[in-house]
Coordinates of C-alpha atoms in Angstrom, one line a residue:
Chain A
M237 CA 73.0 106.5 122.0
L238 CA 72.7 105.3 125.6
A239 CA 73.7 107.7 128.0
L240 CA 76.3 105.9 130.4
P241 CA 78.0 107.5 133.1
P242 CA 81.8 108.3 132.3
V243 CA 83.3 105.9 134.5
L244 CA 81.4 102.9 133.0
L245 CA 82.1 104.3 129.4
N246 CA 86.4 104.2 130.4
V247 CA 85.3 100.0 132.1
L248 CA 83.8 99.2 128.7
G249 CA 86.4 100.9 126.7
F250 CA 89.2 99.2 128.3
L251 CA 87.4 96.1 127.9
L252 CA 87.1 96.3 124.5
G253 CA 90.6 97.4 123.9
F254 CA 91.9 94.7 125.9
A255 CA 90.1 91.6 123.8
G256 CA 91.0 93.7 121.0
V257 CA 95.0 93.2 122.3
M258 CA 93.9 89.6 123.0
V259 CA 92.5 88.8 119.6
L260 CA 95.0 89.9 117.5
R261 CA 97.7 88.3 119.9
V262 CA 95.8 85.3 119.2
L263 CA 95.7 85.7 115.3
T264 CA 99.5 86.6 115.3
V265 CA 100.7 83.4 117.1
M266 CA 98.1 81.2 114.9
F267 CA 99.3 83.0 111.6
G268 CA 102.9 84.7 112.6
K269 CA 104.3 80.8 112.1
R270 CA 107.9 81.3 111.1
P271 CA 111.3 80.0 111.5
A272 CA 113.5 81.4 114.7
S273 CA 116.4 83.7 114.0
K274 CA 119.3 82.5 114.4
R275 CA 120.5 80.4 117.5
S276 CA 123.6 78.8 119.1
K277 CA 122.4 78.2 122.6
P278 CA 120.5 74.8 123.0
A279 CA 116.9 75.0 123.0
K280 CA 115.3 73.2 125.8
T281 CA 112.8 70.4 124.8
M282 CA 109.3 68.7 125.8
I283 CA 108.7 65.3 124.3
V284 CA 105.9 63.6 124.9
L285 CA 105.2 60.1 124.8
G286 CA 101.9 59.1 123.3
S287 CA 102.7 54.9 124.4
G288 CA 102.8 51.9 121.9
G289 CA 103.7 53.2 118.5
H290 CA 103.9 56.8 119.4
T291 CA 106.4 56.2 121.3
A292 CA 108.7 54.0 118.7
E293 CA 108.5 57.0 116.6
M294 CA 109.2 59.6 118.6
L295 CA 112.4 58.3 120.1
M296 CA 113.2 57.0 116.3
L297 CA 112.8 60.9 115.1
M298 CA 115.3 61.7 118.3
D299 CA 117.9 58.7 116.9
S300 CA 118.7 61.2 114.2
M301 CA 118.3 64.7 115.6
G302 CA 121.5 66.3 116.8
R303 CA 120.6 65.8 120.9
E304 CA 123.4 68.2 122.0
R305 CA 121.3 71.2 120.9
Y306 CA 117.8 69.5 121.9
S307 CA 118.8 70.0 125.3
P308 CA 117.8 69.5 128.3
R309 CA 115.0 67.2 127.8
T310 CA 112.2 66.7 129.4
Y311 CA 109.7 63.5 128.6
V312 CA 106.7 63.4 129.4
V313 CA 104.4 60.0 129.8
A314 CA 100.7 59.4 130.3
A315 CA 100.5 58.3 134.4
T316 CA 99.2 54.9 133.1
D317 CA 101.4 54.2 130.7
A318 CA 104.3 51.9 132.3
M319 CA 106.6 51.9 129.5
S320 CA 107.7 55.0 127.5
G321 CA 109.6 55.9 130.5
G322 CA 111.7 52.9 130.5
K323 CA 112.3 53.3 126.8
A324 CA 113.0 56.6 126.9
V325 CA 115.8 56.1 129.7
A326 CA 117.1 53.2 128.0
R327 CA 117.5 55.4 124.9
E328 CA 119.0 57.9 126.7
R329 CA 121.5 55.8 128.5
T330 CA 122.9 54.3 124.3
W331 CA 122.6 57.8 123.2
Q332 CA 125.4 59.0 126.4
K333 CA 127.4 55.6 126.4
T334 CA 126.3 55.5 130.1
E335 CA 124.7 53.8 132.6
S336 CA 123.6 56.7 134.5
P337 CA 122.9 59.1 131.5
T338 CA 122.1 62.8 132.6
G339 CA 120.3 66.4 131.0
F340 CA 116.3 64.5 130.9
S341 CA 113.4 64.3 133.0
L342 CA 110.5 62.5 132.8
V343 CA 107.2 64.0 133.8
Q344 CA 104.1 61.7 134.4
I345 CA 100.8 63.4 132.7
P346 CA 97.4 62.4 134.5
R347 CA 95.4 60.7 131.8
S348 CA 92.2 62.9 130.9
R349 CA 90.0 60.3 129.8
E350 CA 90.7 55.9 130.6
V351 CA 89.2 53.8 128.5
G352 CA 85.5 52.8 129.5
Q353 CA 85.7 56.4 132.1
S354 CA 82.0 57.7 132.4
Y355 CA 81.9 60.3 130.5
L356 CA 80.6 62.4 133.4
T357 CA 83.8 62.2 135.9
S358 CA 85.7 62.4 132.8
V359 CA 85.0 66.1 132.7
G360 CA 86.9 66.3 135.7
T361 CA 89.7 64.2 135.0
T362 CA 90.2 66.0 131.8
L363 CA 89.8 69.9 133.6
Y364 CA 92.8 67.9 135.9
S365 CA 94.7 67.0 133.1
L366 CA 94.8 70.5 131.7
A367 CA 95.3 71.8 134.5
F368 CA 98.9 69.8 135.3
A369 CA 99.7 70.3 131.6
F370 CA 99.6 74.1 131.8
R371 CA 101.5 73.7 135.6
V372 CA 104.1 72.0 133.6
V373 CA 104.6 73.7 130.8
L374 CA 104.9 76.9 132.5
R375 CA 107.4 75.3 134.4
E376 CA 109.5 74.4 132.5
R377 CA 108.5 76.7 129.4
P378 CA 110.3 74.4 126.6
E379 CA 111.6 76.0 123.1
L380 CA 110.4 73.2 121.6
V381 CA 107.2 70.5 121.8
L382 CA 108.0 67.2 119.6
V383 CA 104.8 65.9 119.9
N384 CA 102.9 62.5 117.4
G385 CA 99.6 62.1 119.7
P386 CA 97.6 60.8 120.7
G387 CA 95.2 63.1 122.8
T388 CA 97.2 63.2 125.4
C389 CA 99.8 65.6 123.8
I390 CA 96.7 68.1 122.9
P391 CA 96.9 69.6 126.4
I392 CA 100.3 70.5 126.7
C393 CA 100.1 71.8 123.1
A394 CA 97.0 74.2 124.8
A395 CA 99.1 75.5 127.3
A396 CA 101.9 76.0 124.8
F397 CA 99.7 78.1 122.8
T398 CA 98.2 80.0 125.3
Y399 CA 101.6 81.0 126.8
R400 CA 102.8 82.0 123.4
V401 CA 100.0 84.2 123.2
L402 CA 100.3 85.6 126.7
G403 CA 104.2 86.3 126.0
L404 CA 105.1 84.3 128.9
A405 CA 107.7 81.3 126.4
Q406 CA 108.3 81.1 123.0
T407 CA 107.9 78.1 122.7
Q408 CA 107.4 76.2 119.2
V409 CA 105.5 73.4 118.6
V410 CA 106.5 70.0 116.1
Y411 CA 104.2 67.5 115.5
V412 CA 104.7 64.5 113.5
E413 CA 101.3 62.4 112.3
S414 CA 101.9 59.0 112.5
I415 CA 103.4 56.5 109.6
A416 CA 99.7 54.6 110.6
R417 CA 97.9 57.6 108.8
T418 CA 98.3 57.5 104.8
R419 CA 95.4 59.4 104.2
R420 CA 93.3 60.8 106.8
F421 CA 94.5 63.2 109.5
S422 CA 94.0 61.4 113.2
L423 CA 92.1 64.0 115.9
S424 CA 95.1 65.5 117.2
A425 CA 96.7 66.4 113.6
K426 CA 93.3 67.9 112.8
L427 CA 93.2 69.9 115.5
L428 CA 96.6 71.5 115.7
Y429 CA 96.6 72.3 111.5
H430 CA 92.9 73.8 111.8
L431 CA 93.7 75.9 114.6
R432 CA 96.9 76.7 113.8
M433 CA 98.6 75.1 117.0
A434 CA 101.8 73.4 115.3
D435 CA 104.2 75.6 114.0
L436 CA 105.9 72.7 112.0
L437 CA 103.7 69.8 111.3
F438 CA 105.2 66.2 109.5
V439 CA 103.1 64.0 107.6
Q440 CA 104.7 60.9 106.1
W441 CA 103.3 60.3 103.3
E442 CA 103.6 62.1 100.0
Q443 CA 99.8 62.4 99.5
L444 CA 98.9 63.7 103.2
A445 CA 100.8 66.5 102.2
K446 CA 98.7 66.7 98.8
T447 CA 95.4 67.1 100.9
Y448 CA 96.6 69.5 103.6
P449 CA 99.0 71.7 102.4
R450 CA 100.6 73.7 105.4
A451 CA 101.7 69.8 106.3
V452 CA 105.3 69.2 105.6
Y453 CA 106.4 65.5 104.1
A454 CA 110.0 65.4 104.7
G455 CA 110.5 61.6 104.9
R456 CA 109.2 58.1 106.6
L457 CA 110.9 57.4 110.1
Y458 CA 110.6 53.8 109.4
Chain B
M885 CA 119.9 29.4 114.7
P886 CA 117.3 28.1 112.3
A887 CA 118.6 24.7 110.9
A888 CA 119.4 25.8 107.0
S889 CA 116.5 23.9 105.7
E890 CA 113.8 25.2 108.2
R891 CA 111.5 27.0 106.5
T892 CA 109.7 29.2 109.4
V893 CA 106.6 30.9 109.3
F894 CA 106.0 33.4 112.8
V895 CA 102.6 34.8 112.9
T896 CA 102.5 37.2 115.7
V897 CA 100.0 39.6 117.1
G898 CA 101.7 42.2 119.5
T899 CA 101.2 43.2 122.8
T900 CA 97.9 42.9 122.8
K901 CA 95.5 40.1 121.9
F902 CA 93.7 39.1 118.9
E903 CA 91.6 35.8 119.2
A904 CA 90.2 36.5 115.6
L905 CA 94.2 35.7 113.7
V906 CA 95.5 33.1 116.1
E907 CA 92.2 31.1 115.8
R908 CA 92.0 30.9 111.7
V909 CA 95.5 30.1 112.1
D910 CA 94.8 27.1 114.1
S911 CA 93.2 25.6 110.5
L912 CA 94.6 21.6 109.7
E913 CA 94.1 23.9 105.9
L914 CA 95.8 26.6 106.6
L915 CA 98.6 24.4 107.8
R916 CA 98.2 21.8 104.8
A917 CA 98.8 25.5 102.5
L918 CA 101.8 26.1 104.2
K919 CA 103.2 23.1 103.8
G920 CA 101.9 23.2 100.4
K921 CA 104.2 26.2 99.9
G922 CA 107.3 24.7 101.2
Y923 CA 107.1 26.5 105.0
T924 CA 108.5 23.5 107.4
K925 CA 107.4 25.0 111.2
L926 CA 105.0 27.2 112.2
V927 CA 105.8 29.8 115.6
I928 CA 103.1 31.4 116.9
Q929 CA 103.2 34.4 119.4
K930 CA 99.1 34.3 120.3
G931 CA 99.4 37.4 122.8
N932 CA 97.4 37.6 125.6
G933 CA 94.2 36.6 124.1
A934 CA 91.9 33.5 126.1
Y935 CA 92.0 31.2 122.8
C936 CA 94.4 28.5 122.5
P937 CA 95.5 26.2 119.7
S938 CA 94.2 22.8 119.5
V939 CA 93.6 21.8 116.4
I940 CA 97.1 22.3 115.1
V941 CA 99.1 21.1 118.2
P942 CA 97.8 18.8 121.2
K943 CA 94.8 20.1 122.9
G944 CA 96.3 21.3 126.3
Q945 CA 100.0 21.6 124.8
T946 CA 102.1 24.4 123.5
K947 CA 104.3 21.9 120.9
G948 CA 103.6 18.9 118.9
T949 CA 104.3 18.0 115.1
T950 CA 101.1 18.1 113.1
E951 CA 100.9 17.3 109.2
G952 CA 104.4 17.1 108.9
V953 CA 104.9 20.1 110.3
D954 CA 106.7 21.5 113.9
V955 CA 104.2 23.8 115.0
E956 CA 104.7 25.8 118.7
Y957 CA 102.5 28.6 120.2
F958 CA 103.6 31.6 123.2
D959 CA 102.2 34.6 124.5
Y960 CA 104.4 36.9 124.3
S961 CA 108.5 37.2 124.1
P962 CA 110.6 40.1 125.0
S963 CA 113.0 39.6 121.3
L964 CA 110.3 39.4 118.5
A965 CA 112.9 41.0 116.4
T966 CA 114.8 37.4 116.4
Y967 CA 111.8 35.4 115.2
I968 CA 111.3 38.0 112.8
T969 CA 114.8 37.8 111.2
S970 CA 114.6 34.4 111.6
A971 CA 111.4 33.5 109.7
A972 CA 110.6 32.8 105.8
L973 CA 107.2 34.8 106.4
V974 CA 105.8 36.6 109.0
I975 CA 102.0 36.8 109.4
S976 CA 101.5 39.5 111.4
H977 CA 98.8 42.3 112.9
A978 CA 99.2 45.6 111.0
G979 CA 100.5 47.1 113.7
S980 CA 102.9 49.9 112.5
G981 CA 106.2 48.5 114.7
S982 CA 105.8 44.9 113.5
I983 CA 105.1 45.9 109.9
F984 CA 108.5 47.7 109.4
E985 CA 110.6 45.9 111.4
T986 CA 109.1 42.5 109.0
L987 CA 109.8 44.7 106.0
T988 CA 113.4 46.4 106.7
A989 CA 114.5 42.9 107.5
G990 CA 113.3 41.8 104.6
V991 CA 110.8 39.1 105.6
P992 CA 107.7 38.3 103.3
L993 CA 104.8 39.4 105.4
I994 CA 101.2 39.0 105.6
V995 CA 99.6 41.2 107.6
V996 CA 95.6 40.9 109.0
P997 CA 94.2 44.4 110.2
N998 CA 92.4 43.7 113.3
P999 CA 88.9 44.5 112.8
L1000 CA 87.9 45.0 116.1
L1001 CA 90.0 48.0 116.7
M1002 CA 88.2 51.5 117.1
D1003 CA 89.0 53.7 114.9
N1004 CA 90.7 51.4 112.4
H1005 CA 93.9 53.4 110.9
Q1006 CA 95.3 49.7 110.7
V1007 CA 93.7 49.0 107.5
E1008 CA 94.2 52.2 105.9
L1009 CA 98.2 51.6 106.6
G1010 CA 98.3 47.3 105.4
E1011 CA 96.2 48.2 102.0
Q1012 CA 98.7 51.4 101.2
L1013 CA 101.6 49.2 101.8
A1014 CA 99.9 46.5 100.4
A1015 CA 98.9 48.9 97.5
M1016 CA 102.6 49.7 97.2
G1017 CA 103.2 45.6 96.5
H1018 CA 105.1 45.7 99.6
L1019 CA 103.2 43.2 101.5
V1020 CA 99.7 41.3 101.6
S1021 CA 96.8 42.5 103.3
A1022 CA 93.9 40.1 104.3
A1023 CA 91.1 40.2 107.0
P1024 CA 91.1 36.8 109.1
E1025 CA 88.7 35.1 106.7
Q1026 CA 90.8 35.8 104.0
L1027 CA 94.1 34.4 105.4
L1028 CA 93.7 31.3 104.2
A1029 CA 93.1 32.4 100.3
A1030 CA 95.6 34.7 100.8
V1031 CA 98.5 31.7 101.8
Q1032 CA 97.3 29.3 99.0
S1033 CA 98.3 32.5 96.3
F1034 CA 101.1 33.7 98.3
D1035 CA 103.8 34.2 95.8
A1036 CA 106.6 36.1 97.5
S1037 CA 109.1 36.7 94.6
R1038 CA 106.4 39.0 93.4
L1039 CA 106.8 41.3 96.9
K1040 CA 108.8 44.5 96.0
P1041 CA 111.6 45.3 98.6
Y1042 CA 111.1 48.0 100.9
V1043 CA 113.4 50.8 101.2
K1044 CA 114.1 51.9 104.5
G1045 CA 112.9 55.6 105.4
S1046 CA 115.0 58.3 107.0
A1047 CA 114.5 60.8 110.1
A1048 CA 116.9 63.2 108.2
G1049 CA 114.9 65.0 106.7
M1050 CA 112.5 65.5 110.1
A1051 CA 115.4 66.7 111.9
A1052 CA 116.7 69.3 109.1
A1053 CA 113.6 71.2 108.9
I1054 CA 113.2 70.9 112.4
D1055 CA 117.0 72.3 113.0
K1056 CA 115.7 75.0 110.9
Q1057 CA 112.5 75.9 112.3
L1058 CA 114.4 76.3 115.3
G1059 CA 117.0 78.0 114.4
F1060 CA 119.7 76.5 114.5
T1061 CA 120.4 76.3 110.5
P1062 CA 119.5 79.2 107.8

């Protein structure tokens, strides 16, 4: 055995202990997925709109949800997506039957990589987008994060997971795989599934739920 | 409202472009095949691709009558839904929005997945629904053959899904229901 000075041994012991606690926390959050206990107050909800077909599916799901339960709502859209924000506002108008709906907000998030951007500069923009996601989730501390891809949703999910590990938030992550995925998972679904970052992961085809047993088939949006 | 005797084929490429599909549709052979199936009108939403139909409409014009079929094309319209619901046949790119809008409207559908899209899960969706008998899926170069052998009566109606199951599971997950 090396003879280490007692101070160093103490520091080492503390670091080891801390690392052990963190690993335990990560594993607890990864494997301790269970429904929340009884709730009566509305749940603050963050909805990531992934543009195009992703946005359409997410808003269809919101059509069917008890929106008084999932309130207030924060919609997260990519800064380059000119359409989704307007679609969310239009839908809020319809739901609330008023020209000036309330109780929701829109947040723009920078894209980690634009089509055609070089990989070198995309390292910087990815870090920026990740930092932005961590800031937004910490500020809002939603009780539910609702996502359905594409990649833009991953930084938000990573932030929610990290804050849960650190005990700063109790965010549940619900992912809905696109109806276009009939046989194979998207990259986002694979990440969230294997890293156990989603508390609930829906697929829209029964055969996919057979391939991925922890995925849930509960019907199709369309 | 379309005239009662009018049977329109609506071709749609969605919000982007899909020139391979527009080029295949711009063909006298295809037009004859459609006419042979009893369709009287062809409306093409061509998107923002550079290719403009010039075989089945006079060059430089956006409408005309060829082989007895009325043909017109445009780039985009905010009311694609109206075109879809009033069509007798839709030939569409394989985007999920267009597909399910057409299926739930009960309009016969031929989808053409865009082979140029990366990570092409459009093909997956088209093939899945074709295997279930709800539509016909064809590559651009198979479109003519698909139209020639098309029989709308063999397609099975699509029963619209529901988000209620997902909503209930989320309620349970969040603790709103036991």
